[in-house]
């Protein structure tokens, strides 16, 4: 799950590049394991640590993610 929530006058995930991050992560995951779905979601209630990603069903949360974290997230999600 990738939070892409946009809020006016807020340090939300969208303001931190969530849409571009989602596209990059989705492409990277499809290359590694096409059976793992990458899905956009609205607010995960973790704006203070946004951009936020959650891997389910493991309930693994990642905050302040950037493109530099994609390889690690893909590795964890595909194991």
mmCIF file of C-alpha atoms in Angstrom:
data_model
loop_
_atom_site.group_PDB
_atom_site.id
_atom_site.type_symbol
_atom_site.label_atom_id
_atom_site.label_comp_id
_atom_site.label_asym_id
_atom_site.label_seq_id
_atom_site.Cartn_x
_atom_site.Cartn_y
_atom_site.Cartn_z
ATOM 1 C CA UNK A 1 0.000 0.000 0.000
ATOM 2 C CA UNK A 2 1.348 3.408 -0.966
ATOM 3 C CA UNK A 3 -0.320 6.437 0.585
ATOM 4 C CA UNK A 4 -1.044 9.039 -2.073
ATOM 5 C CA UNK A 5 -3.314 11.239 0.041
ATOM 6 C CA UNK A 6 -3.355 14.902 -0.894
ATOM 7 C CA UNK A 7 -4.269 17.520 1.687
ATOM 8 C CA UNK A 8 -4.273 21.249 1.216
ATOM 9 C CA UNK A 9 -1.725 23.072 3.379
ATOM 10 C CA UNK A 10 -0.312 19.843 4.771
ATOM 11 C CA UNK A 11 2.888 17.823 4.640
ATOM 12 C CA UNK A 12 1.003 14.869 3.202
ATOM 13 C CA UNK A 13 2.360 11.944 1.218
ATOM 14 C CA UNK A 14 1.255 13.450 -2.100
ATOM 15 C CA UNK A 15 3.290 16.584 -1.391
ATOM 16 C CA UNK A 16 6.308 14.335 -0.876
ATOM 17 C CA UNK A 17 6.094 12.774 -4.335
ATOM 18 C CA UNK A 18 3.803 9.814 -3.667
ATOM 19 C CA UNK A 19 2.471 9.530 -7.230
ATOM 20 C CA UNK A 20 5.930 9.291 -8.809
ATOM 21 C CA UNK A 21 7.120 6.957 -6.044
ATOM 22 C CA UNK A 22 4.098 4.703 -6.630
ATOM 23 C CA UNK A 23 4.851 4.480 -10.358
ATOM 24 C CA UNK A 24 8.495 3.598 -9.694
ATOM 25 C CA UNK A 25 7.644 1.009 -7.058
ATOM 26 C CA UNK A 26 4.948 -0.597 -9.193
ATOM 27 C CA UNK A 27 7.340 -0.988 -12.123
ATOM 28 C CA UNK A 28 10.125 -2.357 -9.932
ATOM 29 C CA UNK A 29 7.790 -4.847 -8.255
ATOM 30 C CA UNK A 30 6.299 -6.032 -11.546
ATOM 31 C CA UNK A 31 9.810 -6.739 -12.787
ATOM 32 C CA UNK A 32 10.750 -8.704 -9.657
ATOM 33 C CA UNK A 33 7.483 -10.477 -8.790
ATOM 34 C CA UNK A 34 4.362 -9.777 -10.869
ATOM 35 C CA UNK A 35 2.225 -11.622 -8.302
ATOM 36 C CA UNK A 36 2.755 -8.891 -5.700
ATOM 37 C CA UNK A 37 0.300 -6.034 -6.088
ATOM 38 C CA UNK A 38 1.256 -2.422 -5.485
ATOM 39 C CA UNK A 39 -1.835 -0.404 -4.621
ATOM 40 C CA UNK A 40 -2.512 3.262 -3.978
ATOM 41 C CA UNK A 41 -4.420 4.117 -0.839
ATOM 42 C CA UNK A 42 -5.623 7.224 0.893
ATOM 43 C CA UNK A 43 -4.518 8.352 4.329
ATOM 44 C CA UNK A 44 -2.852 5.686 6.440
ATOM 45 C CA UNK A 45 -2.881 8.016 9.443
ATOM 46 C CA UNK A 46 0.876 8.346 9.460
ATOM 47 C CA UNK A 47 1.328 11.779 7.855
ATOM 48 C CA UNK A 48 4.105 12.767 10.226
ATOM 49 C CA UNK A 49 6.221 9.937 8.775
ATOM 50 C CA UNK A 50 5.046 10.245 5.166
ATOM 51 C CA UNK A 51 5.686 9.206 2.439
ATOM 52 C CA UNK A 52 4.338 5.959 3.878
ATOM 53 C CA UNK A 53 4.328 2.398 2.522
ATOM 54 C CA UNK A 54 2.784 -0.663 4.190
ATOM 55 C CA UNK A 55 3.442 -4.262 3.189
ATOM 56 C CA UNK A 56 0.550 -6.582 3.957
ATOM 57 C CA UNK A 57 -0.186 -9.149 5.310
ATOM 58 C CA UNK A 58 3.068 -8.696 7.263
ATOM 59 C CA UNK A 59 1.996 -5.261 8.565
ATOM 60 C CA UNK A 60 5.461 -3.813 7.852
ATOM 61 C CA UNK A 61 5.425 -0.017 7.842
ATOM 62 C CA UNK A 62 7.982 2.230 6.154
ATOM 63 C CA UNK A 63 8.036 5.988 6.631
ATOM 64 C CA UNK A 64 9.950 8.804 4.986
ATOM 65 C CA UNK A 65 10.537 6.548 1.975
ATOM 66 C CA UNK A 66 12.223 7.795 -1.185
ATOM 67 C CA UNK A 67 13.203 6.259 -4.499
ATOM 68 C CA UNK A 68 16.384 5.097 -2.781
ATOM 69 C CA UNK A 69 14.256 2.692 -0.684
ATOM 70 C CA UNK A 70 12.513 0.965 -3.575
ATOM 71 C CA UNK A 71 15.005 -1.891 -4.004
ATOM 72 C CA UNK A 72 14.766 -2.775 -0.310
ATOM 73 C CA UNK A 73 10.960 -2.583 -0.260
ATOM 74 C CA UNK A 74 10.769 -4.803 -3.352
ATOM 75 C CA UNK A 75 13.153 -7.283 -1.776
ATOM 76 C CA UNK A 76 11.137 -7.472 1.445
ATOM 77 C CA UNK A 77 7.753 -7.662 -0.318
ATOM 78 C CA UNK A 78 8.816 -10.418 -2.655
ATOM 79 C CA UNK A 79 10.125 -12.805 0.003
#
